[in-house]
mmCIF file of C-alpha atoms and ligand atoms in Angstrom:
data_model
loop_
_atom_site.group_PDB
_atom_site.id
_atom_site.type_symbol
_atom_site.label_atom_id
_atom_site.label_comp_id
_atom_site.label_asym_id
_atom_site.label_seq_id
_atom_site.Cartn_x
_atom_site.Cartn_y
_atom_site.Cartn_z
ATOM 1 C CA UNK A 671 -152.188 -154.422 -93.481
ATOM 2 C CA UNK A 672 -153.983 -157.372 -92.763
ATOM 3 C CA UNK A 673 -152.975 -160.805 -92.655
ATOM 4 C CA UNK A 674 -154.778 -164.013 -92.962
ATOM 5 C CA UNK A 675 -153.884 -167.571 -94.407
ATOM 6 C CA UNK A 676 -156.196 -169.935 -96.294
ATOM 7 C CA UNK A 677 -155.444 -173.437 -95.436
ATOM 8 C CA UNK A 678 -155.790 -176.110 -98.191
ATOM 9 C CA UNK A 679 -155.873 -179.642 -97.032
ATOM 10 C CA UNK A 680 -153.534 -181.898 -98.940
ATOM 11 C CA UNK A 681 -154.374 -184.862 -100.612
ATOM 12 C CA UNK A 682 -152.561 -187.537 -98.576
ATOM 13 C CA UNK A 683 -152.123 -187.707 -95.166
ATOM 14 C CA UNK A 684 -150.221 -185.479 -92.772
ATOM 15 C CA UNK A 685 -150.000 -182.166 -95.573
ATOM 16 C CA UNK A 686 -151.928 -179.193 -95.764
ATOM 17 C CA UNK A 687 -151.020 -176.043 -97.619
ATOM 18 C CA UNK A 688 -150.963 -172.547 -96.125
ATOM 19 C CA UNK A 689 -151.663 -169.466 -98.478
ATOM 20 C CA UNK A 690 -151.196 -165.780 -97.071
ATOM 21 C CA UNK A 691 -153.059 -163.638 -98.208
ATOM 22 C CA UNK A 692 -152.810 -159.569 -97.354
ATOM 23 C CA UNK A 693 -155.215 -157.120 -97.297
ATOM 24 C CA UNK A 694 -155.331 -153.319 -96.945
ATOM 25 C CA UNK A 695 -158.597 -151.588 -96.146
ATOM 26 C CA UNK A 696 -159.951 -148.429 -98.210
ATOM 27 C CA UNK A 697 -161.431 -145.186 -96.960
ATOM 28 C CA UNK A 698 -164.381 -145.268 -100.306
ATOM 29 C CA UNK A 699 -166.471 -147.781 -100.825
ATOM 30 C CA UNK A 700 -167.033 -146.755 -103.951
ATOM 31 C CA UNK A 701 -163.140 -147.194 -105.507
ATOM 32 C CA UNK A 702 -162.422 -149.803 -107.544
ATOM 33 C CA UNK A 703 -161.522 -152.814 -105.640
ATOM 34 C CA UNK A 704 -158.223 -154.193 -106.139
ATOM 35 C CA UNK A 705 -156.935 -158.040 -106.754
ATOM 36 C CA UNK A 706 -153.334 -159.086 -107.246
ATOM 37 C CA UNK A 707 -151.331 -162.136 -107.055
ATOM 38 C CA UNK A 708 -147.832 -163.279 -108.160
ATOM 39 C CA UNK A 709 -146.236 -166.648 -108.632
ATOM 40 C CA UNK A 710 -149.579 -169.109 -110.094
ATOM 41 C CA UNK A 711 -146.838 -170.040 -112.114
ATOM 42 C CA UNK A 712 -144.870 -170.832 -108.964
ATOM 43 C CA UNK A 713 -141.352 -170.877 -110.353
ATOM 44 C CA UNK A 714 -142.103 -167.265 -111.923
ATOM 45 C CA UNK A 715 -141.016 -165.098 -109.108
ATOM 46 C CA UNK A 716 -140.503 -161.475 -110.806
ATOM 47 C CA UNK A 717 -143.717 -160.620 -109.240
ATOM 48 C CA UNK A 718 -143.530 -162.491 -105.914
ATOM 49 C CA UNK A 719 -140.384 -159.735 -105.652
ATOM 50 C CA UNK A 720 -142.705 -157.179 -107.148
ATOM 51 C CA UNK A 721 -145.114 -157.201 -104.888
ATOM 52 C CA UNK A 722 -143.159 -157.360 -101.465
ATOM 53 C CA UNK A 723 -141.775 -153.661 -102.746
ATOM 54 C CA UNK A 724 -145.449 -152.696 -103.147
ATOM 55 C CA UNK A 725 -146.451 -154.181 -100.060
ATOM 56 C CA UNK A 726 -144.146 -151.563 -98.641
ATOM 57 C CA UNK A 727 -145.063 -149.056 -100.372
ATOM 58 C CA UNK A 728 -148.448 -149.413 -99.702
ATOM 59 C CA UNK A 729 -148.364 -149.728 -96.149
ATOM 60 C CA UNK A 730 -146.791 -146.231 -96.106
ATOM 61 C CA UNK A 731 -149.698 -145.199 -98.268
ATOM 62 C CA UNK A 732 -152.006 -146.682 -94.973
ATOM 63 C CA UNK A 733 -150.120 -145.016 -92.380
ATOM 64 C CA UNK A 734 -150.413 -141.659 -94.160
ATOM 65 C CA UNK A 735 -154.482 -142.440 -94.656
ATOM 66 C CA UNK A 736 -154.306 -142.780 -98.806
ATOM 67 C CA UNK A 737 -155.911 -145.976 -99.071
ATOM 68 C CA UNK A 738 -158.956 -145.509 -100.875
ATOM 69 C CA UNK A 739 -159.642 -148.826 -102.289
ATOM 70 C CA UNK A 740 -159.684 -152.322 -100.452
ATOM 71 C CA UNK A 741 -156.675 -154.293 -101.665
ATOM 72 C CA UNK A 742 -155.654 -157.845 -101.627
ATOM 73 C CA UNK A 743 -152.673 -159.163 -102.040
ATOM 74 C CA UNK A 744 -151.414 -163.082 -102.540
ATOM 75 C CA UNK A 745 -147.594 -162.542 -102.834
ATOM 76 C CA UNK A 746 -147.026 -166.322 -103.413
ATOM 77 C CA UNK A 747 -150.466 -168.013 -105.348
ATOM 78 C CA UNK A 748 -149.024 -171.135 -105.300
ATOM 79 C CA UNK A 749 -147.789 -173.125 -102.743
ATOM 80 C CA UNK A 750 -148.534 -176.612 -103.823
ATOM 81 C CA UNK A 751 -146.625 -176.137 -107.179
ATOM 82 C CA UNK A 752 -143.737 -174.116 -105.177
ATOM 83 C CA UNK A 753 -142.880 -177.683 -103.310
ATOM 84 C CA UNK A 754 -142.766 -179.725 -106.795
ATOM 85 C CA UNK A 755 -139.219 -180.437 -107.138
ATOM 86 C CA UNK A 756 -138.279 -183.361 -109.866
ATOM 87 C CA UNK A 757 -134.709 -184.462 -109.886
ATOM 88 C CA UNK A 758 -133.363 -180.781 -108.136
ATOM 89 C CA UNK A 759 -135.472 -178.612 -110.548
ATOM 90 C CA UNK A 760 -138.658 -176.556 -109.379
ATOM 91 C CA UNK A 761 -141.606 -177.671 -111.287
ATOM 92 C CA UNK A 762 -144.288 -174.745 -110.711
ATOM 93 C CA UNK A 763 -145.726 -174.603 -114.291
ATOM 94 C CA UNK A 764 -147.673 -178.173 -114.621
ATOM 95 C CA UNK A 765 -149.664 -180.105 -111.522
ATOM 96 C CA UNK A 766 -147.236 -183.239 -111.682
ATOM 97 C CA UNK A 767 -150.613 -185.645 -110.494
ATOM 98 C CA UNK A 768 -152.436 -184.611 -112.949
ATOM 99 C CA UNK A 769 -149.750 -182.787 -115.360
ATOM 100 C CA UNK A 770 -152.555 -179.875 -115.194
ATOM 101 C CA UNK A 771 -150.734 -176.428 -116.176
ATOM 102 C CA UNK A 772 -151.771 -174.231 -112.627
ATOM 103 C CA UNK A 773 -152.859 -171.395 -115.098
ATOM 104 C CA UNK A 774 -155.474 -173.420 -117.468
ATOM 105 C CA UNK A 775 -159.010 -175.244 -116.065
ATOM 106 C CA UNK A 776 -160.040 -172.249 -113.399
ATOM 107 C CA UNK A 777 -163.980 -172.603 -113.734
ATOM 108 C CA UNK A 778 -165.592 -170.874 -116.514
ATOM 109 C CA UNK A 779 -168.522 -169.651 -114.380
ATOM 110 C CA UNK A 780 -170.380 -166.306 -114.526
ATOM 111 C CA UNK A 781 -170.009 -163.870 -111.525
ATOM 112 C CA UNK A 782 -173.525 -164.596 -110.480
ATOM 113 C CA UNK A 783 -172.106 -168.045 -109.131
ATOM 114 C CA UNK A 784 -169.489 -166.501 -107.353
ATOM 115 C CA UNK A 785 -170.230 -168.422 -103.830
ATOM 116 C CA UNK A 786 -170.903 -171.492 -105.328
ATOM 117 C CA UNK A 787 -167.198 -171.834 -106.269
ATOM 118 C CA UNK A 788 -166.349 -171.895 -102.545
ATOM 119 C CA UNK A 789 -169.275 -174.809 -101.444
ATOM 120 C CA UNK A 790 -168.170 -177.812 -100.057
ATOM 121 C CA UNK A 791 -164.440 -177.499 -101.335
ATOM 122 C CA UNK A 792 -163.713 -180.793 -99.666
ATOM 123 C CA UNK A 793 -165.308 -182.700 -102.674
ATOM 124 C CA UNK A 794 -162.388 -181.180 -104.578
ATOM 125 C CA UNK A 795 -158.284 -182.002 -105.057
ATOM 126 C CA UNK A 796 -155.868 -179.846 -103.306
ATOM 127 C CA UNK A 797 -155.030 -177.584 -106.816
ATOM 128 C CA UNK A 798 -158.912 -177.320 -107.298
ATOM 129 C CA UNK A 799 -159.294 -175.979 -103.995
ATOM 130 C CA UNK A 800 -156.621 -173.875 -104.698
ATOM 131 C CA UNK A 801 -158.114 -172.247 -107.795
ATOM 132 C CA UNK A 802 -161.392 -172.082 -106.511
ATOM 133 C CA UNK A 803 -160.260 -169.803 -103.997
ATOM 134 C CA UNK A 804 -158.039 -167.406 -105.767
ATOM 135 C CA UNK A 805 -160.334 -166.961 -108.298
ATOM 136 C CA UNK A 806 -163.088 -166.312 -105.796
ATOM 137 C CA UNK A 807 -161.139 -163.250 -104.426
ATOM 138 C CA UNK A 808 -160.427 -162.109 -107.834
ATOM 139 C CA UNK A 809 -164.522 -162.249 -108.343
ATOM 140 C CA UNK A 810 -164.879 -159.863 -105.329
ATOM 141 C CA UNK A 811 -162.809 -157.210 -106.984
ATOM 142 C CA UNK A 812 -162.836 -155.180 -110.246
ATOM 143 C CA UNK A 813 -159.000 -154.624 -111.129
ATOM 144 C CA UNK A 814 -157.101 -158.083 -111.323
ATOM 145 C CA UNK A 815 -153.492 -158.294 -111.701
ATOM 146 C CA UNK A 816 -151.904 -161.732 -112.000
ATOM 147 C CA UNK A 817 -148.254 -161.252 -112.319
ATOM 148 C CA UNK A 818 -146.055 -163.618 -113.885
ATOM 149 C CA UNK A 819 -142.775 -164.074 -116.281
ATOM 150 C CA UNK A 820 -142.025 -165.514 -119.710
ATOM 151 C CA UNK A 821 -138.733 -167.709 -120.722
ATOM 152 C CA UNK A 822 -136.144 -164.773 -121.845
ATOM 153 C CA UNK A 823 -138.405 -161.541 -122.701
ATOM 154 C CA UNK A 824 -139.250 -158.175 -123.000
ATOM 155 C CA UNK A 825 -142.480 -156.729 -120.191
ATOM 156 C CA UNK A 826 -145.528 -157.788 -121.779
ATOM 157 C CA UNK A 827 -148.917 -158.214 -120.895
ATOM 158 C CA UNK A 828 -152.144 -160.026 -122.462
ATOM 159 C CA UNK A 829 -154.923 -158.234 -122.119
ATOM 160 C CA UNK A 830 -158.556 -158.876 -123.606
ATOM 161 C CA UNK A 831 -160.035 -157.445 -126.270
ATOM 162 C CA UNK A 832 -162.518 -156.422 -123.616
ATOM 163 C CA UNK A 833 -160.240 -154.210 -121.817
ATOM 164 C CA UNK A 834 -158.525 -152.260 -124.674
ATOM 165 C CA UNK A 835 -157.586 -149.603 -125.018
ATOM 166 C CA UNK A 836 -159.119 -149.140 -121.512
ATOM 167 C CA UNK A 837 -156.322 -150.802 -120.231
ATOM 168 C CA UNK A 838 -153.467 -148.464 -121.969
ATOM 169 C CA UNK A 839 -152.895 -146.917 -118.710
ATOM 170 C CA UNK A 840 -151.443 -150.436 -117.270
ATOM 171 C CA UNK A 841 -149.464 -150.664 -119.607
ATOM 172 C CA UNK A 842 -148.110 -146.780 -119.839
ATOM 173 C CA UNK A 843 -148.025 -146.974 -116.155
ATOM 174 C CA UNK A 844 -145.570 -150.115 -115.900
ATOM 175 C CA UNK A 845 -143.580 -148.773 -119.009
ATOM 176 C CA UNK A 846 -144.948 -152.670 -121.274
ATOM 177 C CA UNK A 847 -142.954 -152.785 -124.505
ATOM 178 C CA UNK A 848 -145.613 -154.684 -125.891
ATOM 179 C CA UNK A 849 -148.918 -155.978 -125.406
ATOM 180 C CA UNK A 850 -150.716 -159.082 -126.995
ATOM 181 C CA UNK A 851 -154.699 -158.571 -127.176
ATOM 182 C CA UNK A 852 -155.846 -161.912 -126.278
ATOM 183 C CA UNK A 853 -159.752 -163.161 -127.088
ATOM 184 C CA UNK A 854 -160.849 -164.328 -124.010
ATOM 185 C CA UNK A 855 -160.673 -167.950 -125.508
ATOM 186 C CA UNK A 856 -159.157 -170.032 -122.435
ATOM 187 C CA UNK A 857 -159.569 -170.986 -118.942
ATOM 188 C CA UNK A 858 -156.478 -169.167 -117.673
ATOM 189 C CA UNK A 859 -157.125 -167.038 -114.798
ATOM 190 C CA UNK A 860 -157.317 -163.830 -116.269
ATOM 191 C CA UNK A 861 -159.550 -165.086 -118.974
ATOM 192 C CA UNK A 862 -161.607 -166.968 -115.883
ATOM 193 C CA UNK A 863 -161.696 -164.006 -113.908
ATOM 194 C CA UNK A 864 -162.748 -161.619 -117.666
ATOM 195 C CA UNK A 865 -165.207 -164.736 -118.649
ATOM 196 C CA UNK A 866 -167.441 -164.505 -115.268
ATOM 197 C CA UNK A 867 -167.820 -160.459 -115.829
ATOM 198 C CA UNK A 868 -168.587 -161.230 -119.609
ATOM 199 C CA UNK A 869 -171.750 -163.449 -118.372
ATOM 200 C CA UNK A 870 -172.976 -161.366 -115.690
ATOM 201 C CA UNK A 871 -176.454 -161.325 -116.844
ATOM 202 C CA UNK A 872 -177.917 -164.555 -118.174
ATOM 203 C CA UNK A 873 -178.168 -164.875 -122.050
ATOM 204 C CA UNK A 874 -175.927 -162.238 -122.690
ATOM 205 C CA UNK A 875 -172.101 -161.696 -123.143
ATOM 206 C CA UNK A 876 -170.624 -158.253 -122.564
ATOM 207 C CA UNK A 877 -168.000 -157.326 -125.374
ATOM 208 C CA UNK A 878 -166.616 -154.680 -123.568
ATOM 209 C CA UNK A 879 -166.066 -153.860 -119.291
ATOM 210 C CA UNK A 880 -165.362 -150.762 -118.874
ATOM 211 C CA UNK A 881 -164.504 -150.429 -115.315
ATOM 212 C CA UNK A 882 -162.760 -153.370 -115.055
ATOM 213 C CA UNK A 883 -159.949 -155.131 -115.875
ATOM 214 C CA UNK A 884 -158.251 -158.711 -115.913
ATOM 215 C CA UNK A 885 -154.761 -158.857 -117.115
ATOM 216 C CA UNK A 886 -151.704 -161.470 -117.176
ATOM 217 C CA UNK A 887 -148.660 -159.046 -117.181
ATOM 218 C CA UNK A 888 -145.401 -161.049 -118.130
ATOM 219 C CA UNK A 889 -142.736 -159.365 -115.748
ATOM 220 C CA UNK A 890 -139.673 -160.147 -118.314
ATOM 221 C CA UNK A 891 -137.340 -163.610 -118.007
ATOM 222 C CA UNK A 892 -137.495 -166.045 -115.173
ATOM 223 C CA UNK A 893 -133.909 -165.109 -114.342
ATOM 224 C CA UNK A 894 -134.987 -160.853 -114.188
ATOM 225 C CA UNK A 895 -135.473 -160.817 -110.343
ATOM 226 C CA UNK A 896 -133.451 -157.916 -109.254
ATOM 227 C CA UNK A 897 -134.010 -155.481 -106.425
ATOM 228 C CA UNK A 898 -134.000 -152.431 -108.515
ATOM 229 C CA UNK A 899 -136.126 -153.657 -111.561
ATOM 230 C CA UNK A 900 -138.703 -155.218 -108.510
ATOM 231 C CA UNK A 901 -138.933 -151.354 -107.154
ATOM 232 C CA UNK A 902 -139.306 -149.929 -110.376
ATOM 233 C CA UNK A 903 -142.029 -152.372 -111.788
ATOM 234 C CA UNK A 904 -143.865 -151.932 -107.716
ATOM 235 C CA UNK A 905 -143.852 -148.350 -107.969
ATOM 236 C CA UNK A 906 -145.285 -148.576 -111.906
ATOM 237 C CA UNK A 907 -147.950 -150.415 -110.408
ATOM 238 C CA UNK A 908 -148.683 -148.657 -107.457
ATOM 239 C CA UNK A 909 -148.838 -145.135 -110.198
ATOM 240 C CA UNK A 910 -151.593 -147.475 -112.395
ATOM 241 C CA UNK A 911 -153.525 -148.169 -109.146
ATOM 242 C CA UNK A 912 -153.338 -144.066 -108.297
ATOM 243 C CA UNK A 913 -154.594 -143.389 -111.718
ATOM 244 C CA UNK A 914 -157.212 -145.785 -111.145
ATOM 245 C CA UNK A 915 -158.387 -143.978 -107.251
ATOM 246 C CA UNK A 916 -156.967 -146.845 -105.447
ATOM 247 C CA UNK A 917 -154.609 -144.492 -103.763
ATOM 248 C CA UNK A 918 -154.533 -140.823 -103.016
ATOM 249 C CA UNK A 919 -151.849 -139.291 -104.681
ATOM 250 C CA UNK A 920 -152.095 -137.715 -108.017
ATOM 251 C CA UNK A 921 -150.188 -139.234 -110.897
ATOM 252 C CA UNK A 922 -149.805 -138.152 -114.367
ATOM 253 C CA UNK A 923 -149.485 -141.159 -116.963
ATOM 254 C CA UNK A 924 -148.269 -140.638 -120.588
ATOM 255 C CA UNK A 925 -150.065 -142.348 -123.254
ATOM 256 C CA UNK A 926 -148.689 -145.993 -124.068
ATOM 257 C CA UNK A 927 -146.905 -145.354 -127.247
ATOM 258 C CA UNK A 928 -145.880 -149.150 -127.856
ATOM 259 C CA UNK A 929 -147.404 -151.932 -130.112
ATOM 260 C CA UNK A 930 -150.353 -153.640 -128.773
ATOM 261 C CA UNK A 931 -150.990 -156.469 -131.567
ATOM 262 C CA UNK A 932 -153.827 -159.168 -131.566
ATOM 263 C CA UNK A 933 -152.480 -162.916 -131.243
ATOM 264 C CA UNK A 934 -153.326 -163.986 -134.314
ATOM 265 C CA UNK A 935 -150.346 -161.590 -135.142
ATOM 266 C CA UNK A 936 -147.572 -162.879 -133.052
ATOM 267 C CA UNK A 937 -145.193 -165.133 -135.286
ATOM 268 C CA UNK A 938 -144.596 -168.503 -133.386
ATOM 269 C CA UNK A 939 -141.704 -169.177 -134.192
ATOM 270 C CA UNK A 940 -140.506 -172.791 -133.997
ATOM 271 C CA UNK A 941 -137.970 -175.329 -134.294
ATOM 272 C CA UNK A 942 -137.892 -177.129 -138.196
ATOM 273 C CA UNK A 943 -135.904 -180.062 -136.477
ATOM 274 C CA UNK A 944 -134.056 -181.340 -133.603
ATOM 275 C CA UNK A 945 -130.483 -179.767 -132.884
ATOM 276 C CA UNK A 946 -128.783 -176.961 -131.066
ATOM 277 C CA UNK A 947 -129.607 -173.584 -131.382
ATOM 278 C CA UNK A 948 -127.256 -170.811 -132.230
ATOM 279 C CA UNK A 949 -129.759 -167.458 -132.131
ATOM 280 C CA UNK A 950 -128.442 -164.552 -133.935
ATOM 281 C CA UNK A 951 -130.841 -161.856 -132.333
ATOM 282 C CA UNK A 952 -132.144 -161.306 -129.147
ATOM 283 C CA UNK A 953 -135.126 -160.355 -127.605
ATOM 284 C CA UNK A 954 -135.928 -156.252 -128.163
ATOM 285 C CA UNK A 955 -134.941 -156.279 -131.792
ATOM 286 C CA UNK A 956 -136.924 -154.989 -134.400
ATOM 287 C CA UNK A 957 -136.551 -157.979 -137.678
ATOM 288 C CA UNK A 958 -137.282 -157.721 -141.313
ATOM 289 C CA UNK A 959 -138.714 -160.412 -143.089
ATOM 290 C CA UNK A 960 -136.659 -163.104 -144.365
ATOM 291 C CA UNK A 961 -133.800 -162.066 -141.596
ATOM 292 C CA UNK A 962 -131.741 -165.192 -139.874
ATOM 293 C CA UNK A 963 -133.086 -165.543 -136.080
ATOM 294 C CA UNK A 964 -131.134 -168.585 -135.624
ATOM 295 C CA UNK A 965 -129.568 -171.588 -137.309
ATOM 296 C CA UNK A 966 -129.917 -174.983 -135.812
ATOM 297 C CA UNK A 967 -126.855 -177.508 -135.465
ATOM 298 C CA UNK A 968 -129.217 -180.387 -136.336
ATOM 299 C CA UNK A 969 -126.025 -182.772 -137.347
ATOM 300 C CA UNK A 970 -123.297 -181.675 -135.408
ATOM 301 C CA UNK A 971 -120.084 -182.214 -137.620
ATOM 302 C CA UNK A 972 -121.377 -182.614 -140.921
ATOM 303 C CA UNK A 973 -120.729 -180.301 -144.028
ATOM 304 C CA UNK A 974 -124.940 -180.064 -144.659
ATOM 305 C CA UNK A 975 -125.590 -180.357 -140.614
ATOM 306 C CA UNK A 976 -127.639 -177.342 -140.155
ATOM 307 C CA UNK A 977 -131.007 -175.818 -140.831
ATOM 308 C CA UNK A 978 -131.641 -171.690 -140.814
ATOM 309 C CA UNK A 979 -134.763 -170.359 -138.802
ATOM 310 C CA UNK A 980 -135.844 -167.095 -140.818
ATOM 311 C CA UNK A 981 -138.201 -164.017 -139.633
ATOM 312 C CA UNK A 982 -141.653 -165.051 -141.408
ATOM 313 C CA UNK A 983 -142.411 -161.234 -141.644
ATOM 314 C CA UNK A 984 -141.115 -157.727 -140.063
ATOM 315 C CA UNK A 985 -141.767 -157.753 -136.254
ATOM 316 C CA UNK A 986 -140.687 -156.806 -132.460
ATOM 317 C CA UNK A 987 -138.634 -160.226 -130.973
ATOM 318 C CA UNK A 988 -140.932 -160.109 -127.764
ATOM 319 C CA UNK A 989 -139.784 -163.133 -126.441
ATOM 320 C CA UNK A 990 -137.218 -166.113 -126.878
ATOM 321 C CA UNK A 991 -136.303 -169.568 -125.523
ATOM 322 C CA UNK A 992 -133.381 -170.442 -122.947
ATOM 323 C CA UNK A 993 -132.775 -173.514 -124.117
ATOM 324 C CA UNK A 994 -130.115 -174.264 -126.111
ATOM 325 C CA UNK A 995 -130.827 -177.666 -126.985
ATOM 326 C CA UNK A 996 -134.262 -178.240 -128.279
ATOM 327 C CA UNK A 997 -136.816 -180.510 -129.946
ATOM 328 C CA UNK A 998 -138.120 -180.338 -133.275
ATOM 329 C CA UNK A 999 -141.264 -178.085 -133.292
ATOM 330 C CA UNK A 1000 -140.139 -176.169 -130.260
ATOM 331 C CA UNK A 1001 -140.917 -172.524 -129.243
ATOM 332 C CA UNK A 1002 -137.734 -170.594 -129.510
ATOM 333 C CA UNK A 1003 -139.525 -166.877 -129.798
ATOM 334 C CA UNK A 1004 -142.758 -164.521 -130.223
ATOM 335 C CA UNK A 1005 -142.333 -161.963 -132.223
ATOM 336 C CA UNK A 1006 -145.142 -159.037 -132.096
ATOM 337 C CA UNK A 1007 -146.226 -158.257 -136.035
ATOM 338 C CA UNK A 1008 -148.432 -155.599 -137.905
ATOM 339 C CA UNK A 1009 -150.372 -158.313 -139.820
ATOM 340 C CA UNK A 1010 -151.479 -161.877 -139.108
ATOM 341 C CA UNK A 1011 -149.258 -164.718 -139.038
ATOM 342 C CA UNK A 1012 -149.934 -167.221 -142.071
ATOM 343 C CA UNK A 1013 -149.592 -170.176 -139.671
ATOM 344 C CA UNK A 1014 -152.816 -171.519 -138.154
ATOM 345 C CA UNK A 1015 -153.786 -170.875 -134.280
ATOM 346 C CA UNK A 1016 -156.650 -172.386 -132.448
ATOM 347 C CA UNK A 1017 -158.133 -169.744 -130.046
ATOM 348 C CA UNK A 1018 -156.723 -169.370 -126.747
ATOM 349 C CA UNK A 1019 -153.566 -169.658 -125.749
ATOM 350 C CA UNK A 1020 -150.174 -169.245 -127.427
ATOM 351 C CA UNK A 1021 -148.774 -171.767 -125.319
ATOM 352 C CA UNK A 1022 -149.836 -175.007 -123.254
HETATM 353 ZN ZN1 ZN B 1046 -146.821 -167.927 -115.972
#
């Protein structure tokens, strides 16, 4: 394993950032090379834990010569938003100059302009520099992982359109209870990362990439960092990247059996008002329309002081909020559905 650090200078004076970044060398040239990072998101640590178990497990894989494919590894993608604390509370989702979410504006470039993203980086701010780099590794590879974590939820992943059902072996590899097909409609880093292989050649856009794959796998809650779930997500990963010819060692997958839905049909569910929320069902529950997901305490004390929150149609509760206390419109779950959700979504993202 190698080990080398990219060094970001800092905005003001007297702070620069330091990014490790690990790298295993393959035996063939021609396996797929391999891109993963954890933490973009750098108060979603699931994966940061993830990945030091693989990092172990790989490194046995190098002493016993089964490295086939060149491998890098950022354990930690972020460190600038990893030393945004506000009032005694990490703050790694949103750039707090610019109030930039670290996972939206990569560069929508096409691989063909790969080096260009790494030219005079000093005319750029410390978080451009930042993406600029990671997504210039991830350009240099053809299987990216970027690991992060929802609120309270089941393993996910969004995966493009692009990669399905390709990509089933991911997700039957690292045991997903669900997986949202996304459309390739944002500048998150996956979508970045799918966008450049989409406009390889010049007046054209590839629907499909077979051979590739860009994915945002959503490693549970915030709060599910545990020693034995970080092994057992590392060594689902490590069987995807045998499967793949990363690493020698055979591995039989079973199919993915679960529900892989398109966005348009996850319900969004939200707040109708202002109040305290009391959920009745949790995330992993299967709902039928018209059931009670939660009633909201919008006038504490008062005989007519609370509003219900009902299931819009029959679905899988994929995700749901922590908070307890929450504004009116507020996200309080995702739930995965067999048909599309009546409500209107812009393309992209379900979330800012
Ligand atoms: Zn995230």
């Amino acid at each position: 394993m190698n080990i080398s650090e990219i060094i970001i200078a800092g905005d003001t004076h007297g702070i620069e950032w330091r990014l490790p970044v690990l790298r295993f060398k393959g035996s063939d040239p021609k396996a797929p090379k391999i891109y993963i990072q954890a933490a973009l998101h750098a108060n979603e640590l699931p994966g940061t834990a993830l990945v030091h178990f693989l990092c172990e497990m790989l490194r046995r894989a190098e002493s016993a010569g089964q490295i086939r494919s060149d491998i890098i590894v950022v354990p930690h993608a972020n460190p600038i938003g990893a030393a945004q604390s506000h009032f005694g509370e990490l703050q790694g989702r949103f750039d707090l100059a610019s109030r930039t979410n670290f996972n939206r504006e990569f560069p929508l470039i096409s691989v063909r302009e790969r080096d260009g993203l790494v030219e005079n980086l000093d005319r750029f701010a410390a978080v451009e520099k930042l993406k600029r780099q990671l997504l210039h590794m991830a350009l240099g590879c053809d299987l990216v992982i970027d690991l992060h974590c929802d609120d309270e939820s089941l393993q996910y992943a969004y995966i493009d359109d692009a990669f399905w059902p390709e990509a089933s072996d991911l997700a039957a590899a690292m045991e997903m209870e669900a997986v949202l097909l996304s459309d390739g409609e944002s500048s998150a880093f996956e979508e970045a990362v799918a966008f450049a292989w989409k406009h390889e050649k010049a007046g054209e856009k590839a629907s499909k990439l077979p051979g590739k794959l860009s994915v945002t796998v959503e490693l549970r809650g915030r709060r599910d960092v545990y020693p034995d779930l970080a092994k057992k997500d590392a060594e689902g990963l490590l069987r995807f990247l045998a499967s793949r010819g990363a690493i020698d060692t055979p591995v039989a997958l079973a199919p993915f059996t679960g529900p892989a839905v398109a966005l348009d049909n996850v319900e969004m569910i939200r707040a109708p008002a202002a109040g305290t929320v009391l959920f009745h069902r949790n995330i992993g529950e299967h709902v039928a329309e018209g059931d009670l997901l939660a009633t909201l305490i919008t006038r504490p004390g008062m005989a007519d002081g609370t509003a219900e929150v009902r299931a819009p149609q029959a679905g899988l509760i994929v995700t749901r909020s922590t908070e307890r206390i929450v504004r009116g419109r507020a996200d309080l779950m995702k739930i995965a559905c067999k048909t599309a959700s009546k409500a209107a979504r812009k393309a992209g993202t379900l979330e800012d």
